[in-house]
mmCIF file of C-alpha atoms in Angstrom:
data_model
loop_
_atom_site.group_PDB
_atom_site.id
_atom_site.type_symbol
_atom_site.label_atom_id
_atom_site.label_comp_id
_atom_site.label_asym_id
_atom_site.label_seq_id
_atom_site.Cartn_x
_atom_site.Cartn_y
_atom_site.Cartn_z
ATOM 1 C CA MET A 8 -0.711 18.803 5.685
ATOM 2 C CA ILE A 9 -1.523 19.633 9.305
ATOM 3 C CA GLN A 10 -0.233 17.857 12.383
ATOM 4 C CA THR A 11 -3.011 15.703 13.827
ATOM 5 C CA ASP A 12 -2.810 13.611 16.980
ATOM 6 C CA LEU A 13 -4.797 10.459 17.672
ATOM 7 C CA PRO A 14 -8.235 11.581 18.855
ATOM 8 C CA ASP A 15 -9.930 10.195 21.927
ATOM 9 C CA GLY A 16 -13.274 8.462 21.660
ATOM 10 C CA PRO A 17 -15.065 5.125 21.493
ATOM 11 C CA ALA A 18 -14.166 4.383 17.871
ATOM 12 C CA ARG A 19 -11.732 1.574 17.116
ATOM 13 C CA PRO A 20 -8.065 2.642 17.318
ATOM 14 C CA VAL A 21 -7.435 2.096 13.609
ATOM 15 C CA VAL A 22 -10.557 4.094 12.690
ATOM 16 C CA ARG A 23 -9.376 6.957 14.895
ATOM 17 C CA GLY A 24 -5.970 6.663 13.239
ATOM 18 C CA LEU A 25 -7.550 6.804 9.793
ATOM 19 C CA ALA A 26 -9.550 9.867 10.821
ATOM 20 C CA ALA A 27 -6.366 11.595 11.999
ATOM 21 C CA CYS A 28 -4.623 10.827 8.692
ATOM 22 C CA LEU A 29 -7.604 12.056 6.669
ATOM 23 C CA SER A 30 -7.748 15.234 8.746
ATOM 24 C CA ALA A 31 -4.029 15.829 8.203
ATOM 25 C CA VAL A 32 -4.076 15.369 4.438
ATOM 26 C CA THR A 33 -7.278 17.367 3.821
ATOM 27 C CA GLU A 34 -6.335 19.983 6.441
ATOM 28 C CA VAL A 35 -9.848 19.745 7.849
ATOM 29 C CA PRO A 36 -9.990 19.691 11.676
ATOM 30 C CA LEU A 37 -11.003 16.354 13.152
ATOM 31 C CA GLY A 38 -14.141 17.828 14.658
ATOM 32 C CA GLN A 39 -15.421 18.673 11.178
ATOM 33 C CA LEU A 40 -15.103 15.131 9.795
ATOM 34 C CA PRO A 41 -18.226 12.935 9.791
ATOM 35 C CA ALA A 42 -18.575 11.032 13.062
ATOM 36 C CA VAL A 43 -17.781 7.329 12.654
ATOM 37 C CA GLU A 44 -18.099 6.013 16.205
ATOM 38 C CA ASP A 45 -18.474 2.225 16.476
ATOM 39 C CA LEU A 46 -18.124 1.749 12.706
ATOM 40 C CA PRO A 47 -15.744 -0.825 11.193
ATOM 41 C CA VAL A 48 -13.116 0.444 8.781
ATOM 42 C CA THR A 49 -15.092 -0.278 5.611
ATOM 43 C CA HIS A 50 -18.171 1.579 6.882
ATOM 44 C CA ALA A 51 -16.087 4.501 8.146
ATOM 45 C CA VAL A 52 -14.401 4.820 4.751
ATOM 46 C CA ALA A 53 -17.823 4.738 3.049
ATOM 47 C CA SER A 54 -18.982 7.600 5.285
ATOM 48 C CA TRP A 55 -15.901 9.667 4.485
ATOM 49 C CA LYS A 56 -16.317 8.861 0.787
ATOM 50 C CA SER A 57 -19.776 10.452 0.726
ATOM 51 C CA TRP A 58 -18.526 13.488 2.633
ATOM 52 C CA LEU A 59 -15.519 13.951 0.326
ATOM 53 C CA ALA A 60 -17.728 13.663 -2.770
ATOM 54 C CA GLY A 61 -19.571 16.751 -1.602
ATOM 55 C CA HIS A 62 -16.257 18.600 -1.807
ATOM 56 C CA GLY A 63 -15.255 17.251 -5.226
ATOM 57 C CA PHE A 64 -12.949 14.514 -3.954
ATOM 58 C CA GLY A 65 -13.010 10.761 -3.523
ATOM 59 C CA ILE A 66 -11.249 8.179 -1.372
ATOM 60 C CA VAL A 67 -10.126 5.281 -3.541
ATOM 61 C CA PRO A 68 -9.070 1.824 -2.292
ATOM 62 C CA ILE A 69 -5.622 0.831 -3.566
ATOM 63 C CA ALA A 70 -5.584 -2.589 -5.210
ATOM 64 C CA ASP A 71 -1.971 -3.460 -4.343
ATOM 65 C CA PRO A 72 -0.875 -1.229 -1.449
ATOM 66 C CA ARG A 73 2.304 -3.218 -0.783
ATOM 67 C CA SER A 74 3.817 -2.061 -4.078
ATOM 68 C CA PHE A 75 1.885 1.198 -4.534
ATOM 69 C CA GLN A 76 3.990 4.110 -5.785
ATOM 70 C CA TRP A 77 3.065 7.705 -6.473
ATOM 71 C CA ALA A 78 4.502 11.074 -5.543
ATOM 72 C CA GLY A 79 1.625 12.094 -3.319
ATOM 73 C CA TRP A 80 -0.249 11.379 -0.111
ATOM 74 C CA TRP A 81 -1.992 8.112 0.643
ATOM 75 C CA ILE A 82 -3.231 6.350 3.749
ATOM 76 C CA ALA A 83 -1.984 2.866 4.610
ATOM 77 C CA VAL A 84 -3.198 0.347 7.164
ATOM 78 C CA VAL A 85 -0.265 -1.552 8.658
ATOM 79 C CA GLU A 86 -0.617 -4.910 10.387
ATOM 80 C CA ARG A 87 1.193 -5.639 13.634
ATOM 81 C CA GLY A 88 1.393 -9.077 15.192
ATOM 82 C CA ALA A 89 0.168 -12.420 13.964
ATOM 83 C CA SER A 90 -3.217 -13.462 12.610
ATOM 84 C CA PRO A 91 -6.086 -13.445 13.251
ATOM 85 C CA ARG A 92 -6.334 -9.707 12.581
ATOM 86 C CA THR A 93 -9.337 -7.504 13.166
ATOM 87 C CA ASP A 94 -9.784 -3.757 13.040
ATOM 88 C CA ASP A 95 -10.586 -3.470 16.752
ATOM 89 C CA ASP A 96 -7.786 -5.399 18.479
ATOM 90 C CA GLY A 97 -5.100 -2.711 18.218
ATOM 91 C CA ARG A 98 -2.996 -4.667 15.735
ATOM 92 C CA GLN A 99 -3.903 -2.431 12.813
ATOM 93 C CA VAL A 100 -2.231 0.965 12.582
ATOM 94 C CA ALA A 101 -3.182 3.747 10.171
ATOM 95 C CA VAL A 102 -0.330 5.840 8.750
ATOM 96 C CA LEU A 103 -0.016 8.628 6.212
ATOM 97 C CA ALA A 104 2.546 7.899 3.495
ATOM 98 C CA PHE A 105 4.212 10.135 0.932
ATOM 99 C CA GLY A 106 6.808 9.968 -1.832
ATOM 100 C CA THR A 107 8.217 7.504 -4.352
ATOM 101 C CA PRO A 108 9.251 5.171 -2.822
ATOM 102 C CA PRO A 109 6.779 6.043 -0.057
ATOM 103 C CA GLY A 110 7.656 6.634 3.559
ATOM 104 C CA VAL A 111 5.559 7.257 6.672
ATOM 105 C CA VAL A 112 5.112 10.965 7.480
ATOM 106 C CA LEU A 113 2.344 10.686 10.089
ATOM 107 C CA SER A 114 1.619 7.807 12.464
ATOM 108 C CA PRO A 115 -0.756 8.901 15.239
ATOM 109 C CA GLN A 116 -1.106 5.398 16.705
ATOM 110 C CA ASP A 117 2.576 4.469 16.635
ATOM 111 C CA PRO A 118 5.076 7.346 16.201
ATOM 112 C CA ALA A 119 7.908 4.795 15.988
ATOM 113 C CA LEU A 120 6.838 4.137 12.387
ATOM 114 C CA LEU A 121 7.692 7.690 11.266
ATOM 115 C CA GLY A 122 10.195 7.664 8.427
ATOM 116 C CA ARG A 123 9.811 3.946 7.740
ATOM 117 C CA GLY A 124 9.401 2.922 4.126
ATOM 118 C CA THR A 125 6.062 1.266 3.417
ATOM 119 C CA ALA A 126 7.942 -1.450 1.524
ATOM 120 C CA ASP A 127 9.365 -2.543 4.891
ATOM 121 C CA LEU A 128 5.942 -2.724 6.563
ATOM 122 C CA ASP A 129 3.101 -5.240 6.415
ATOM 123 C CA VAL A 130 0.595 -3.023 4.599
ATOM 124 C CA SER A 131 -2.786 -4.724 4.279
ATOM 125 C CA SER A 132 -4.825 -1.938 2.684
ATOM 126 C CA GLY A 133 -4.482 1.587 1.421
ATOM 127 C CA TYR A 134 -6.542 4.560 0.295
ATOM 128 C CA ALA A 135 -5.768 7.516 -1.958
ATOM 129 C CA VAL A 136 -7.650 10.803 -1.717
ATOM 130 C CA ALA A 137 -8.037 12.250 -5.208
ATOM 131 C CA SER A 138 -9.936 14.948 -7.070
ATOM 132 C CA LEU A 139 -13.051 13.915 -8.975
ATOM 133 C CA ASP A 140 -12.303 16.504 -11.675
ATOM 134 C CA PRO A 141 -8.791 16.120 -13.146
ATOM 135 C CA VAL A 142 -9.077 18.976 -15.671
ATOM 136 C CA LEU A 143 -5.695 20.660 -16.034
ATOM 137 C CA PRO A 144 -5.499 24.465 -15.894
ATOM 138 C CA GLY A 145 -4.843 26.326 -19.111
ATOM 139 C CA ALA A 146 -1.924 28.617 -19.841
ATOM 140 C CA GLN A 147 -1.668 31.719 -17.679
ATOM 141 C CA ASP A 148 0.476 34.812 -17.806
ATOM 142 C CA GLN A 149 3.528 34.214 -15.656
ATOM 143 C CA PRO A 150 5.950 36.869 -14.447
ATOM 144 C CA PRO A 151 9.629 36.497 -15.328
ATOM 145 C CA LEU A 152 11.753 34.936 -12.607
ATOM 146 C CA THR A 153 15.464 35.296 -11.975
ATOM 147 C CA GLY A 154 17.959 33.840 -9.556
ATOM 148 C CA VAL A 155 21.467 32.495 -9.332
ATOM 149 C CA VAL A 156 23.196 29.118 -9.150
ATOM 150 C CA GLU A 157 24.943 28.998 -5.792
ATOM 151 C CA LEU A 158 26.383 25.462 -5.747
ATOM 152 C CA LEU A 159 26.588 22.390 -7.975
ATOM 153 C CA ALA A 160 26.942 18.743 -6.970
ATOM 154 C CA VAL A 161 27.190 15.357 -8.675
ATOM 155 C CA ALA A 162 27.476 11.744 -7.536
ATOM 156 C CA PRO A 163 29.173 9.190 -9.813
ATOM 157 C CA ARG A 164 27.057 6.213 -8.760
ATOM 158 C CA VAL A 165 24.052 5.092 -6.737
ATOM 159 C CA ALA A 166 24.238 6.082 -3.045
ATOM 160 C CA ALA A 167 27.714 7.614 -3.500
ATOM 161 C CA PRO A 168 28.268 10.888 -1.610
ATOM 162 C CA MET A 169 27.403 14.012 -3.564
ATOM 163 C CA ARG A 170 30.530 15.956 -4.535
ATOM 164 C CA LEU A 171 30.596 19.738 -4.912
ATOM 165 C CA VAL A 172 31.968 20.998 -8.233
ATOM 166 C CA ALA A 173 32.705 24.522 -9.442
ATOM 167 C CA SER A 174 31.201 23.798 -12.854
ATOM 168 C CA ALA A 175 29.458 20.969 -14.661
ATOM 169 C CA ARG A 176 28.921 20.074 -18.284
ATOM 170 C CA ALA A 177 25.215 19.681 -19.028
ATOM 171 C CA LEU A 178 24.321 17.040 -21.612
ATOM 172 C CA ALA A 179 20.963 17.501 -23.327
ATOM 173 C CA GLY A 180 18.617 14.600 -22.706
ATOM 174 C CA ARG A 181 21.009 12.993 -20.206
ATOM 175 C CA GLY A 182 22.144 15.011 -17.190
ATOM 176 C CA LEU A 183 25.314 16.502 -15.738
ATOM 177 C CA GLU A 184 28.570 14.936 -16.836
ATOM 178 C CA GLY A 185 29.963 12.861 -13.966
ATOM 179 C CA ASP A 186 26.576 12.344 -12.350
ATOM 180 C CA ARG A 187 24.926 8.928 -12.034
ATOM 181 C CA TYR A 188 21.791 10.050 -13.881
ATOM 182 C CA ALA A 189 23.749 11.162 -16.952
ATOM 183 C CA ASP A 190 24.823 7.568 -17.580
ATOM 184 C CA GLY A 191 21.499 6.047 -16.530
ATOM 185 C CA SER A 192 22.743 4.471 -13.302
ATOM 186 C CA GLY A 193 20.797 6.517 -10.745
ATOM 187 C CA THR A 194 18.460 4.894 -8.250
ATOM 188 C CA PHE A 195 15.439 6.122 -10.200
ATOM 189 C CA SER A 196 16.939 6.140 -13.691
ATOM 190 C CA PRO A 197 14.318 4.843 -16.137
ATOM 191 C CA ARG A 198 15.019 1.356 -17.401
ATOM 192 C CA GLY A 199 14.568 1.156 -21.146
ATOM 193 C CA ALA A 200 12.881 4.071 -22.907
ATOM 194 C CA HIS A 201 13.754 7.628 -21.894
ATOM 195 C CA ARG A 202 11.340 9.306 -19.502
ATOM 196 C CA PRO A 203 11.372 13.012 -18.700
ATOM 197 C CA GLY A 204 12.300 14.432 -15.329
ATOM 198 C CA TYR A 205 15.409 12.433 -14.413
ATOM 199 C CA GLU A 206 18.181 14.632 -15.806
ATOM 200 C CA LEU A 207 18.587 17.498 -13.333
ATOM 201 C CA THR A 208 17.384 18.438 -9.855
ATOM 202 C CA LEU A 209 17.352 21.845 -8.178
ATOM 203 C CA ILE A 210 16.611 22.987 -4.632
ATOM 204 C CA ALA A 211 16.411 26.446 -3.072
ATOM 205 C CA ALA A 212 19.161 27.571 -0.708
ATOM 206 C CA GLU A 213 16.525 29.311 1.392
ATOM 207 C CA VAL A 214 14.823 25.973 2.114
ATOM 208 C CA VAL A 215 18.098 24.229 2.942
ATOM 209 C CA GLU A 216 19.104 27.024 5.315
ATOM 210 C CA GLU A 217 15.774 26.891 7.114
ATOM 211 C CA LEU A 218 15.997 23.141 7.594
ATOM 212 C CA THR A 219 19.671 23.291 8.573
ATOM 213 C CA ALA A 220 18.742 25.607 11.430
ATOM 214 C CA ALA A 221 16.596 22.784 12.820
ATOM 215 C CA ASP A 222 18.917 19.905 11.848
ATOM 216 C CA ALA A 223 22.617 20.710 11.804
ATOM 217 C CA ALA A 224 23.346 17.450 9.980
ATOM 218 C CA LEU A 225 21.446 18.606 6.890
ATOM 219 C CA THR A 226 23.448 20.137 4.052
ATOM 220 C CA PHE A 227 22.850 20.826 0.385
ATOM 221 C CA THR A 228 24.654 17.619 -0.570
ATOM 222 C CA SER A 229 22.527 15.500 1.778
ATOM 223 C CA THR A 230 19.435 16.516 -0.224
ATOM 224 C CA ARG A 231 21.088 14.790 -3.228
ATOM 225 C CA ARG A 232 20.053 17.572 -5.601
ATOM 226 C CA ASN A 233 22.344 18.837 -8.365
ATOM 227 C CA VAL A 234 21.813 22.592 -8.230
ATOM 228 C CA LEU A 235 21.444 24.898 -5.239
ATOM 229 C CA THR A 236 19.609 28.066 -6.264
ATOM 230 C CA ARG A 237 19.122 31.400 -4.578
ATOM 231 C CA GLY A 238 16.571 34.125 -5.134
ATOM 232 C CA ILE A 239 14.115 32.155 -7.267
ATOM 233 C CA ASP A 240 10.990 30.139 -6.475
ATOM 234 C CA VAL A 241 11.925 26.731 -7.886
ATOM 235 C CA ASN A 242 8.366 25.411 -7.429
ATOM 236 C CA ALA A 243 7.200 28.107 -9.851
ATOM 237 C CA LEU A 244 9.470 26.627 -12.540
ATOM 238 C CA VAL A 245 7.225 23.585 -13.027
ATOM 239 C CA GLY A 246 6.066 23.642 -16.645
ATOM 240 C CA ARG A 247 8.361 26.532 -17.568
ATOM 241 C CA ALA A 248 11.442 26.826 -19.750
ATOM 242 C CA PHE A 249 14.413 28.495 -18.087
ATOM 243 C CA SER A 250 18.152 28.825 -18.451
ATOM 244 C CA LEU A 251 21.025 28.121 -16.091
ATOM 245 C CA GLY A 252 23.656 30.337 -17.646
ATOM 246 C CA GLU A 253 23.973 29.103 -21.240
ATOM 247 C CA VAL A 254 22.023 25.885 -20.649
ATOM 248 C CA ARG A 255 18.305 25.736 -21.460
ATOM 249 C CA CYS A 256 16.098 23.530 -19.298
ATOM 250 C CA ARG A 257 12.437 22.802 -18.680
ATOM 251 C CA GLY A 258 10.892 22.250 -15.271
ATOM 252 C CA LEU A 259 8.849 19.042 -15.193
ATOM 253 C CA ARG A 260 7.597 18.466 -11.646
ATOM 254 C CA LEU A 261 8.482 18.893 -8.005
ATOM 255 C CA ALA A 262 11.337 16.748 -6.695
ATOM 256 C CA GLU A 263 9.388 15.364 -3.777
ATOM 257 C CA PRO A 264 11.253 13.571 -0.963
ATOM 258 C CA CYS A 265 10.977 9.821 -0.527
ATOM 259 C CA ALA A 266 11.889 6.920 1.736
ATOM 260 C CA HIS A 267 15.163 6.416 -0.186
ATOM 261 C CA LEU A 268 16.348 9.899 0.814
ATOM 262 C CA GLU A 269 15.362 9.206 4.414
ATOM 263 C CA ARG A 270 17.387 5.987 4.434
ATOM 264 C CA LEU A 271 20.515 7.703 3.110
ATOM 265 C CA HIS A 272 20.362 10.797 5.317
ATOM 266 C CA GLY A 273 18.708 9.384 8.409
ATOM 267 C CA PRO A 274 15.299 9.996 9.980
ATOM 268 C CA GLY A 275 13.612 13.365 9.907
ATOM 269 C CA LEU A 276 14.183 14.574 6.341
ATOM 270 C CA LEU A 277 11.122 13.224 4.547
ATOM 271 C CA ARG A 278 8.334 15.252 6.112
ATOM 272 C CA PRO A 279 10.013 18.710 6.195
ATOM 273 C CA LEU A 280 10.811 18.493 2.463
ATOM 274 C CA ILE A 281 7.269 17.726 1.281
ATOM 275 C CA HIS A 282 6.487 20.255 -1.497
ATOM 276 C CA ARG A 283 9.842 21.907 -0.687
ATOM 277 C CA GLY A 284 12.239 19.290 -2.026
ATOM 278 C CA GLY A 285 12.998 21.202 -5.204
ATOM 279 C CA LEU A 286 12.455 20.653 -8.915
ATOM 280 C CA ARG A 287 13.005 17.922 -11.486
ATOM 281 C CA ALA A 288 13.989 19.302 -14.869
ATOM 282 C CA ASP A 289 15.075 18.179 -18.314
ATOM 283 C CA ILE A 290 18.153 19.600 -20.023
ATOM 284 C CA LEU A 291 17.338 20.942 -23.494
ATOM 285 C CA THR A 292 20.770 22.098 -24.707
ATOM 286 C CA ASP A 293 24.392 21.208 -24.054
ATOM 287 C CA GLY A 294 26.534 23.698 -22.192
ATOM 288 C CA THR A 295 28.389 24.485 -19.000
ATOM 289 C CA ILE A 296 26.781 25.516 -15.719
ATOM 290 C CA THR A 297 28.949 27.227 -13.122
ATOM 291 C CA SER A 298 28.499 28.507 -9.609
ATOM 292 C CA GLY A 299 27.240 32.039 -10.120
ATOM 293 C CA SER A 300 25.373 31.296 -13.365
ATOM 294 C CA ARG A 301 22.245 33.391 -13.745
ATOM 295 C CA ILE A 302 18.859 31.679 -13.769
ATOM 296 C CA ARG A 303 16.233 33.220 -16.049
ATOM 297 C CA THR A 304 12.815 32.039 -17.158
ATOM 298 C CA GLU A 305 11.764 32.210 -20.789
ATOM 299 C CA PRO A 306 8.491 33.771 -21.969
ATOM 300 C CA ALA A 307 5.579 31.317 -21.810
ATOM 301 C CA THR A 308 4.477 29.916 -25.170
ATOM 302 C CA GLY A 309 1.319 28.140 -23.972
ATOM 303 C CA ALA A 310 0.584 25.060 -21.903
ATOM 304 C CA ALA A 311 -0.653 21.641 -22.887
ATOM 305 C CA ARG A 312 -4.250 20.742 -22.078
#
């Protein structure tokens, strides 16, 4: 994502806002987007759709943007004021949203909306930019990675403060003993059948230190992750088996930030943690993890296609 301000020009404010959001998420400078002067929103989106198709992407209208959830970027149009609403009277504002639940990470027309959860806004329409070719990459040779567990933290219930612990008992298929996700009571704990990726979270100390330098209120515990690592690229653990001391785990996906984290910590945490919020992992074996435990990846055995 690149920072993009609201461009000048004769186009409707919401269309200029949409262009800024599209520029930010595609990282294509505004001047290289197709010109959409004097076009209504639907025609502007159609123009961008044709342009994106030439690059292997599409822009897809979201059927129910008020309840839309996915751990990625999407563009929302927010209504301000009472009806009647049109796309040229300044009442519509385009924002870029991210996370599950989603929060606003870019709002060129109205910066006051930054950090707000889309569930708290009057979202009238939304668009997702997605690849036209979803083929997954095959298995590749991956170098071994090592690191160390620096800190551990658990929270006994939803929204409770994270508590540092010297060691934690890992329970296969559940989580860390004493943590809300181990007993299925976390904010995002699956209801009903087990779903992968909700047992353990990790984040790199290097990321936390960088963000702390800019925001003294940020600490490891305010990220609400379980394991603080050092010396290892946690993003590179997605899809890989690894061990934390004697405990075997598998990295499932990035632990992207969301509006819930922003509400608990305060404004300003959502955007800096995009793609840097750590890792969601499953616990494969019981055992004890301690501060100082070594982190080691296991040899790759092939990837699913």
